[in-house]
mmCIF file of C-alpha atoms in Angstrom:
data_model
loop_
_atom_site.group_PDB
_atom_site.id
_atom_site.type_symbol
_atom_site.label_atom_id
_atom_site.label_comp_id
_atom_site.label_asym_id
_atom_site.label_seq_id
_atom_site.Cartn_x
_atom_site.Cartn_y
_atom_site.Cartn_z
ATOM 1 C CA MET B 208 -161.660 -46.959 -115.668
ATOM 2 C CA LEU B 209 -160.260 -50.031 -113.993
ATOM 3 C CA SER B 210 -157.039 -51.258 -115.559
ATOM 4 C CA VAL B 211 -154.353 -53.764 -114.719
ATOM 5 C CA SER B 212 -151.458 -53.926 -117.118
ATOM 6 C CA THR B 213 -150.508 -57.557 -117.490
ATOM 7 C CA ALA B 214 -150.222 -60.191 -120.200
ATOM 8 C CA GLY B 215 -152.430 -62.671 -118.346
ATOM 9 C CA PRO B 216 -153.370 -64.021 -114.960
ATOM 10 C CA GLN B 217 -150.170 -66.051 -114.691
ATOM 11 C CA SER B 218 -148.097 -62.834 -114.578
ATOM 12 C CA LEU B 219 -150.165 -61.281 -111.792
ATOM 13 C CA GLN B 220 -148.325 -61.272 -108.488
ATOM 14 C CA ASP B 221 -149.411 -60.004 -105.084
ATOM 15 C CA PRO B 222 -149.891 -57.243 -104.250
ATOM 16 C CA VAL B 223 -152.101 -56.192 -107.177
ATOM 17 C CA SER B 224 -152.654 -52.497 -107.917
ATOM 18 C CA VAL B 225 -156.120 -51.709 -109.295
ATOM 19 C CA ASN B 226 -157.166 -48.376 -110.735
ATOM 20 C CA VAL B 227 -160.929 -47.840 -110.427
ATOM 21 C CA GLY B 228 -162.113 -44.559 -111.864
ATOM 22 C CA GLY B 229 -158.913 -42.845 -110.755
ATOM 23 C CA GLU B 230 -158.886 -44.415 -107.285
ATOM 24 C CA VAL B 231 -155.927 -46.765 -106.818
ATOM 25 C CA TYR B 232 -156.343 -49.803 -104.559
ATOM 26 C CA VAL B 233 -153.704 -52.315 -103.547
ATOM 27 C CA THR B 234 -155.034 -55.785 -102.796
ATOM 28 C CA THR B 235 -154.411 -59.462 -103.538
ATOM 29 C CA LEU B 236 -155.463 -61.701 -106.409
ATOM 30 C CA ASP B 237 -157.191 -63.999 -103.911
ATOM 31 C CA THR B 238 -159.442 -61.137 -102.772
ATOM 32 C CA LEU B 239 -160.337 -60.082 -106.311
ATOM 33 C CA THR B 240 -161.269 -63.639 -107.267
ATOM 34 C CA ARG B 241 -163.056 -64.504 -104.002
ATOM 35 C CA CYS B 242 -166.368 -64.820 -105.852
ATOM 36 C CA ARG B 243 -165.322 -66.866 -108.887
ATOM 37 C CA ASP B 244 -168.632 -66.471 -110.712
ATOM 38 C CA SER B 245 -168.593 -62.666 -110.412
ATOM 39 C CA MET B 246 -167.362 -60.277 -113.087
ATOM 40 C CA LEU B 247 -164.298 -59.437 -111.011
ATOM 41 C CA GLY B 248 -163.559 -63.136 -110.660
ATOM 42 C CA ALA B 249 -163.836 -63.562 -114.432
ATOM 43 C CA MET B 250 -161.668 -60.509 -115.160
ATOM 44 C CA PHE B 251 -158.844 -61.572 -112.909
ATOM 45 C CA THR B 252 -158.819 -65.186 -114.014
ATOM 46 C CA GLY B 253 -158.136 -64.105 -117.568
ATOM 47 C CA GLN B 254 -161.639 -64.453 -118.998
ATOM 48 C CA MET B 255 -162.094 -60.771 -119.895
ATOM 49 C CA LYS B 256 -159.164 -59.060 -121.643
ATOM 50 C CA ASP B 257 -158.626 -56.745 -124.534
ATOM 51 C CA ARG B 258 -156.144 -57.515 -127.333
ATOM 52 C CA HIS B 259 -153.356 -55.890 -125.321
ATOM 53 C CA GLY B 260 -153.942 -58.118 -122.301
ATOM 54 C CA ASN B 261 -155.331 -55.282 -120.161
ATOM 55 C CA PHE B 262 -158.425 -55.436 -117.961
ATOM 56 C CA PHE B 263 -160.752 -52.465 -118.529
ATOM 57 C CA ILE B 264 -163.986 -51.356 -116.921
ATOM 58 C CA ASP B 265 -165.312 -47.866 -116.330
ATOM 59 C CA ARG B 266 -167.062 -47.725 -112.943
ATOM 60 C CA ASP B 267 -167.337 -45.495 -109.879
ATOM 61 C CA GLY B 268 -164.052 -45.570 -107.961
ATOM 62 C CA ARG B 269 -165.399 -44.153 -104.691
ATOM 63 C CA VAL B 270 -167.754 -46.977 -103.807
ATOM 64 C CA PHE B 271 -165.429 -49.710 -105.068
ATOM 65 C CA ARG B 272 -163.698 -49.587 -101.661
ATOM 66 C CA TYR B 273 -166.831 -51.085 -100.086
ATOM 67 C CA VAL B 274 -166.951 -53.795 -102.734
ATOM 68 C CA LEU B 275 -163.311 -54.624 -102.099
ATOM 69 C CA ASN B 276 -163.707 -54.557 -98.310
ATOM 70 C CA TYR B 277 -166.669 -56.918 -98.582
ATOM 71 C CA LEU B 278 -164.561 -59.380 -100.585
ATOM 72 C CA ARG B 279 -161.807 -59.097 -97.988
ATOM 73 C CA SER B 280 -163.930 -59.632 -94.881
ATOM 74 C CA ASN B 281 -167.248 -61.079 -96.128
ATOM 75 C CA SER B 282 -168.931 -58.277 -94.177
ATOM 76 C CA LEU B 283 -170.612 -55.116 -95.458
ATOM 77 C CA ASP B 284 -169.280 -52.325 -93.252
ATOM 78 C CA LEU B 285 -170.673 -48.908 -94.158
ATOM 79 C CA PRO B 286 -170.076 -45.586 -92.386
ATOM 80 C CA GLU B 287 -172.786 -43.902 -90.339
ATOM 81 C CA GLY B 288 -175.196 -41.991 -92.577
ATOM 82 C CA PHE B 289 -174.052 -43.733 -95.764
ATOM 83 C CA ALA B 290 -176.346 -42.343 -98.482
ATOM 84 C CA GLU B 291 -175.118 -44.147 -101.590
ATOM 85 C CA LEU B 292 -176.645 -47.576 -101.076
ATOM 86 C CA PRO B 293 -178.460 -47.467 -104.463
ATOM 87 C CA LEU B 294 -175.138 -46.729 -106.195
ATOM 88 C CA LEU B 295 -173.399 -49.509 -104.291
ATOM 89 C CA LYS B 296 -176.233 -51.851 -105.276
ATOM 90 C CA ARG B 297 -175.695 -51.006 -108.963
ATOM 91 C CA GLU B 298 -171.982 -51.709 -108.611
ATOM 92 C CA ALA B 299 -172.626 -55.036 -106.855
ATOM 93 C CA ASP B 300 -175.088 -55.948 -109.605
ATOM 94 C CA PHE B 301 -172.622 -54.934 -112.316
ATOM 95 C CA PHE B 302 -169.817 -56.981 -110.794
ATOM 96 C CA GLN B 303 -172.325 -59.836 -110.224
ATOM 97 C CA ILE B 304 -171.260 -60.364 -106.616
ATOM 98 C CA ARG B 305 -174.427 -62.129 -105.510
ATOM 99 C CA PRO B 306 -173.756 -62.378 -101.745
ATOM 100 C CA LEU B 307 -173.059 -58.631 -101.614
ATOM 101 C CA LEU B 308 -176.142 -57.845 -103.677
ATOM 102 C CA GLU B 309 -178.323 -59.958 -101.368
ATOM 103 C CA GLU B 310 -176.916 -58.193 -98.305
ATOM 104 C CA ILE B 311 -177.635 -54.771 -99.826
ATOM 105 C CA GLN B 312 -181.192 -55.850 -100.607
ATOM 106 C CA ARG B 313 -181.618 -56.875 -96.969
ATOM 107 C CA ARG B 314 -180.343 -53.460 -95.904
ATOM 108 C CA GLU B 315 -182.825 -51.759 -98.223
ATOM 109 C CA SER B 316 -185.716 -53.780 -96.812
ATOM 110 C CA GLY B 317 -184.651 -52.972 -93.272
ATOM 111 C CA LEU B 318 -184.301 -56.649 -92.339
ATOM 112 C CA ALA B 319 -180.630 -56.361 -91.505
ATOM 113 C CA PRO B 320 -178.914 -54.185 -88.888
ATOM 114 C CA GLY B 321 -177.911 -50.992 -90.625
ATOM 115 C CA GLY B 322 -180.886 -50.975 -92.999
ATOM 116 C CA PRO B 323 -183.136 -47.916 -93.470
ATOM 117 C CA SER B 324 -185.366 -49.019 -90.601
ATOM 118 C CA GLY B 325 -182.628 -50.932 -88.834
ATOM 119 C CA ARG B 326 -181.288 -48.167 -86.585
ATOM 120 C CA GLY B 327 -182.785 -46.440 -83.607
ATOM 121 C CA ALA B 328 -185.760 -48.781 -83.209
ATOM 122 C CA MET B 329 -187.858 -49.523 -80.135
ATOM 123 C CA LEU B 330 -189.913 -52.664 -79.553
ATOM 124 C CA ASN B 331 -192.504 -53.061 -76.815
ATOM 125 C CA VAL B 332 -194.464 -56.233 -76.008
ATOM 126 C CA ASP B 333 -197.325 -56.612 -73.504
ATOM 127 C CA THR B 334 -198.729 -60.043 -72.733
ATOM 128 C CA GLU B 335 -201.763 -61.305 -70.838
ATOM 129 C CA SER B 336 -203.517 -64.592 -70.151
ATOM 130 C CA HIS B 337 -206.963 -65.443 -68.870
ATOM 131 C CA VAL B 338 -208.913 -68.638 -68.380
ATOM 132 C CA ARG B 339 -212.258 -69.200 -70.058
ATOM 133 C CA THR B 340 -214.604 -71.959 -68.955
ATOM 134 C CA LEU B 341 -216.133 -73.685 -71.957
ATOM 135 C CA HIS B 342 -219.284 -75.834 -71.863
ATOM 136 C CA PHE B 343 -219.912 -78.229 -74.720
ATOM 137 C CA ASN B 344 -221.908 -81.331 -75.614
ATOM 138 C CA LEU B 345 -219.860 -84.461 -76.109
ATOM 139 C CA LYS B 346 -221.501 -87.167 -78.201
ATOM 140 C CA ARG B 347 -221.245 -90.555 -76.530
ATOM 141 C CA GLY B 348 -223.471 -92.467 -78.933
ATOM 142 C CA PRO B 349 -226.640 -92.170 -81.034
ATOM 143 C CA ASP B 350 -228.838 -89.589 -79.334
ATOM 144 C CA ASN B 351 -226.544 -89.744 -76.326
ATOM 145 C CA TYR B 352 -224.835 -86.471 -75.408
ATOM 146 C CA GLU B 353 -222.976 -85.533 -72.269
ATOM 147 C CA LEU B 354 -222.617 -81.955 -71.042
ATOM 148 C CA CYS B 355 -218.932 -81.339 -70.394
ATOM 149 C CA SER B 356 -216.823 -78.422 -69.237
ATOM 150 C CA CYS B 357 -213.157 -77.539 -69.552
ATOM 151 C CA SER B 358 -210.833 -74.599 -69.041
ATOM 152 C CA VAL B 359 -209.276 -72.889 -72.063
ATOM 153 C CA HIS B 360 -206.252 -70.665 -71.565
ATOM 154 C CA VAL B 361 -206.469 -67.640 -73.867
ATOM 155 C CA HIS B 362 -203.231 -65.727 -74.449
ATOM 156 C CA THR B 363 -202.788 -62.254 -75.958
ATOM 157 C CA ALA B 364 -199.724 -60.291 -76.989
ATOM 158 C CA THR B 365 -199.698 -56.700 -78.178
ATOM 159 C CA VAL B 366 -196.572 -55.735 -80.095
ATOM 160 C CA PHE B 367 -195.491 -52.218 -81.026
ATOM 161 C CA CYS B 368 -192.313 -51.469 -82.980
ATOM 162 C CA THR B 369 -191.110 -48.224 -84.522
ATOM 163 C CA ALA B 370 -189.584 -50.269 -87.357
ATOM 164 C CA ARG B 371 -192.545 -51.433 -89.455
ATOM 165 C CA VAL B 372 -190.447 -54.004 -91.264
ATOM 166 C CA PHE B 373 -189.897 -55.835 -87.990
ATOM 167 C CA VAL B 374 -193.661 -56.123 -87.472
ATOM 168 C CA ASP B 375 -193.902 -57.504 -91.009
ATOM 169 C CA LEU B 376 -191.124 -59.950 -90.141
ATOM 170 C CA LEU B 377 -193.039 -61.189 -87.083
ATOM 171 C CA CYS B 378 -196.111 -61.708 -89.249
ATOM 172 C CA SER B 379 -194.042 -63.996 -91.456
ATOM 173 C CA ARG B 380 -192.560 -65.919 -88.505
ATOM 174 C CA PHE B 381 -195.831 -66.701 -86.688
ATOM 175 C CA ALA B 382 -198.865 -68.561 -88.019
ATOM 176 C CA TYR B 383 -202.414 -69.140 -86.787
ATOM 177 C CA ARG B 384 -204.012 -72.558 -87.188
ATOM 178 C CA GLY B 385 -207.766 -72.850 -86.844
ATOM 179 C CA GLN B 386 -210.985 -73.806 -88.555
ATOM 180 C CA GLU B 387 -210.003 -71.990 -91.749
ATOM 181 C CA GLY B 388 -206.570 -73.567 -91.939
ATOM 182 C CA THR B 389 -203.248 -71.776 -91.580
ATOM 183 C CA ALA B 390 -203.038 -67.988 -91.788
ATOM 184 C CA ALA B 391 -200.376 -65.386 -91.062
ATOM 185 C CA PRO B 392 -201.159 -62.706 -88.478
ATOM 186 C CA ARG B 393 -201.745 -59.186 -89.795
ATOM 187 C CA PRO B 394 -200.765 -55.809 -88.352
ATOM 188 C CA ARG B 395 -203.526 -53.905 -86.617
ATOM 189 C CA ASP B 396 -205.824 -51.995 -88.990
ATOM 190 C CA GLY B 397 -204.609 -48.453 -89.626
ATOM 191 C CA SER B 398 -201.043 -48.985 -88.417
ATOM 192 C CA ARG B 399 -198.338 -51.385 -89.494
ATOM 193 C CA ASN B 400 -196.458 -50.612 -86.277
ATOM 194 C CA TYR B 401 -198.910 -52.632 -84.148
ATOM 195 C CA LEU B 402 -199.537 -56.356 -84.058
ATOM 196 C CA HIS B 403 -202.163 -57.959 -81.816
ATOM 197 C CA LEU B 404 -202.018 -61.723 -81.313
ATOM 198 C CA GLU B 405 -204.635 -63.862 -79.583
ATOM 199 C CA TRP B 406 -204.520 -67.628 -79.403
ATOM 200 C CA ALA B 407 -205.732 -70.548 -77.292
ATOM 201 C CA PRO B 408 -204.066 -73.972 -77.297
ATOM 202 C CA CYS B 409 -206.514 -76.859 -77.488
ATOM 203 C CA PRO B 410 -206.811 -78.653 -74.106
ATOM 204 C CA GLN B 411 -206.441 -82.426 -74.212
ATOM 205 C CA GLU B 412 -210.003 -82.970 -72.941
ATOM 206 C CA LEU B 413 -211.539 -80.701 -75.595
ATOM 207 C CA PRO B 414 -212.316 -82.206 -79.018
ATOM 208 C CA ARG B 415 -210.567 -80.249 -81.739
ATOM 209 C CA ASP B 416 -213.785 -79.652 -83.653
ATOM 210 C CA GLN B 417 -215.235 -77.996 -80.540
ATOM 211 C CA HIS B 418 -212.087 -75.906 -80.174
ATOM 212 C CA GLN B 419 -212.421 -74.640 -83.723
ATOM 213 C CA LYS B 420 -216.217 -74.321 -83.519
ATOM 214 C CA HIS B 421 -215.805 -71.718 -80.772
ATOM 215 C CA GLY B 422 -213.408 -69.707 -82.906
ATOM 216 C CA PHE B 423 -210.214 -70.539 -81.049
ATOM 217 C CA ARG B 424 -206.912 -70.605 -82.922
ATOM 218 C CA GLU B 425 -203.517 -72.025 -82.083
ATOM 219 C CA LEU B 426 -200.294 -70.075 -82.668
ATOM 220 C CA HIS B 427 -197.207 -71.647 -84.180
ATOM 221 C CA GLY B 428 -193.643 -70.402 -84.474
ATOM 222 C CA GLU B 429 -191.270 -70.343 -87.434
ATOM 223 C CA ALA B 430 -190.351 -74.026 -87.189
ATOM 224 C CA GLY B 431 -194.023 -75.020 -86.970
ATOM 225 C CA THR B 432 -193.820 -75.635 -83.214
ATOM 226 C CA GLU B 433 -197.015 -74.841 -81.327
ATOM 227 C CA LEU B 434 -196.633 -72.009 -78.800
ATOM 228 C CA SER B 435 -198.572 -73.572 -75.953
ATOM 229 C CA ASP B 436 -198.208 -70.683 -73.503
ATOM 230 C CA LEU B 437 -196.819 -67.178 -73.096
ATOM 231 C CA ARG B 438 -193.463 -68.534 -71.987
ATOM 232 C CA ALA B 439 -193.027 -70.283 -75.344
ATOM 233 C CA PHE B 440 -194.143 -67.131 -77.155
ATOM 234 C CA VAL B 441 -191.656 -64.900 -75.310
ATOM 235 C CA GLU B 442 -188.870 -67.388 -76.012
ATOM 236 C CA GLU B 443 -189.672 -67.322 -79.739
ATOM 237 C CA LEU B 444 -189.935 -63.520 -79.747
ATOM 238 C CA LEU B 445 -186.571 -63.190 -78.007
ATOM 239 C CA ARG B 446 -184.923 -65.379 -80.615
ATOM 240 C CA VAL B 447 -186.260 -63.266 -83.493
ATOM 241 C CA ALA B 448 -185.639 -59.880 -81.846
ATOM 242 C CA LEU B 449 -182.063 -60.635 -80.760
ATOM 243 C CA ALA B 450 -181.238 -61.948 -84.237
ATOM 244 C CA GLU B 451 -182.420 -58.603 -85.663
ATOM 245 C CA GLY B 452 -180.092 -56.573 -83.450
ATOM 246 C CA PHE B 453 -182.461 -55.699 -80.589
ATOM 247 C CA ARG B 454 -181.335 -55.772 -76.963
ATOM 248 C CA VAL B 455 -183.517 -56.170 -73.887
ATOM 249 C CA ASP B 456 -184.023 -52.809 -72.155
ATOM 250 C CA SER B 457 -186.587 -53.562 -69.420
ATOM 251 C CA VAL B 458 -188.605 -56.486 -68.065
ATOM 252 C CA PHE B 459 -191.742 -56.300 -65.903
ATOM 253 C CA PRO B 460 -192.525 -57.413 -63.256
ATOM 254 C CA ASP B 461 -189.412 -59.509 -62.484
ATOM 255 C CA SER B 462 -186.280 -58.729 -64.461
ATOM 256 C CA SER B 463 -184.745 -62.045 -63.400
ATOM 257 C CA ASP B 464 -187.618 -64.062 -64.910
ATOM 258 C CA ILE B 465 -187.838 -62.782 -68.473
ATOM 259 C CA LEU B 466 -189.752 -65.758 -69.884
ATOM 260 C CA ASN B 467 -192.655 -65.149 -67.483
ATOM 261 C CA CYS B 468 -192.798 -61.381 -67.968
ATOM 262 C CA ARG B 469 -195.956 -59.381 -68.652
ATOM 263 C CA SER B 470 -194.171 -56.487 -70.341
ATOM 264 C CA LEU B 471 -190.933 -56.455 -72.281
ATOM 265 C CA ARG B 472 -189.100 -53.621 -73.997
ATOM 266 C CA PHE B 473 -186.243 -53.837 -76.510
ATOM 267 C CA VAL B 474 -184.076 -51.170 -78.105
ATOM 268 C CA ARG B 475 -181.824 -51.188 -81.151
ATOM 269 C CA TYR B 476 -179.246 -48.450 -81.627
#
């Protein structure tokens, strides 16, 4: 039971002592009302009282410390091996602290550092490029065709990650554009840990219908920007991986030229 003996919010003075299921916490009114539209915010602004002017709620006192610490710092800091995330989620939902609830949901999905798949992950990326000579007929007029040739740069990237949710995240950040429109990449059949990408930017001298006719597809990043070469791809991958808590572990062949690497390994502890 959470109780604060007071006649109303005007009589509350810092520090405020809060009893949650037998656990006593000392905090400030500003912390308790940080999220004004939450249940805690309503309780401590006088919107939920009994006829004696007391605030009552029967909840788990052990996990309330993490709720309170989140309100204090706007950061969800959990100990190593924390196994009560579902209980904490119920408490966040009960207190209607939406930012905390959203953060817990990210942890559950593994998309935030500290999530179920967010620790101890390894990411490996191998890239390759080759040039393909393409011959095509270019229509110059009625019954007038010219045999033309151009070079098409085909790029491939093979991604492996022990955290499947990160592979799913990459699939949502990249997009193919080709004859059939826009489509998200898919993990390799039989394993969600692998993602194989293959794309070929359309050369200026090649008509786009010929590019699509030969089955080539462009690759675009999250902001819709075309990834015209492997350097652009690696730059986009770095941005996503670093944001998800990964750190570069090794670069091949030249560790001082990461954007032109052929193999790249990340780790996340």
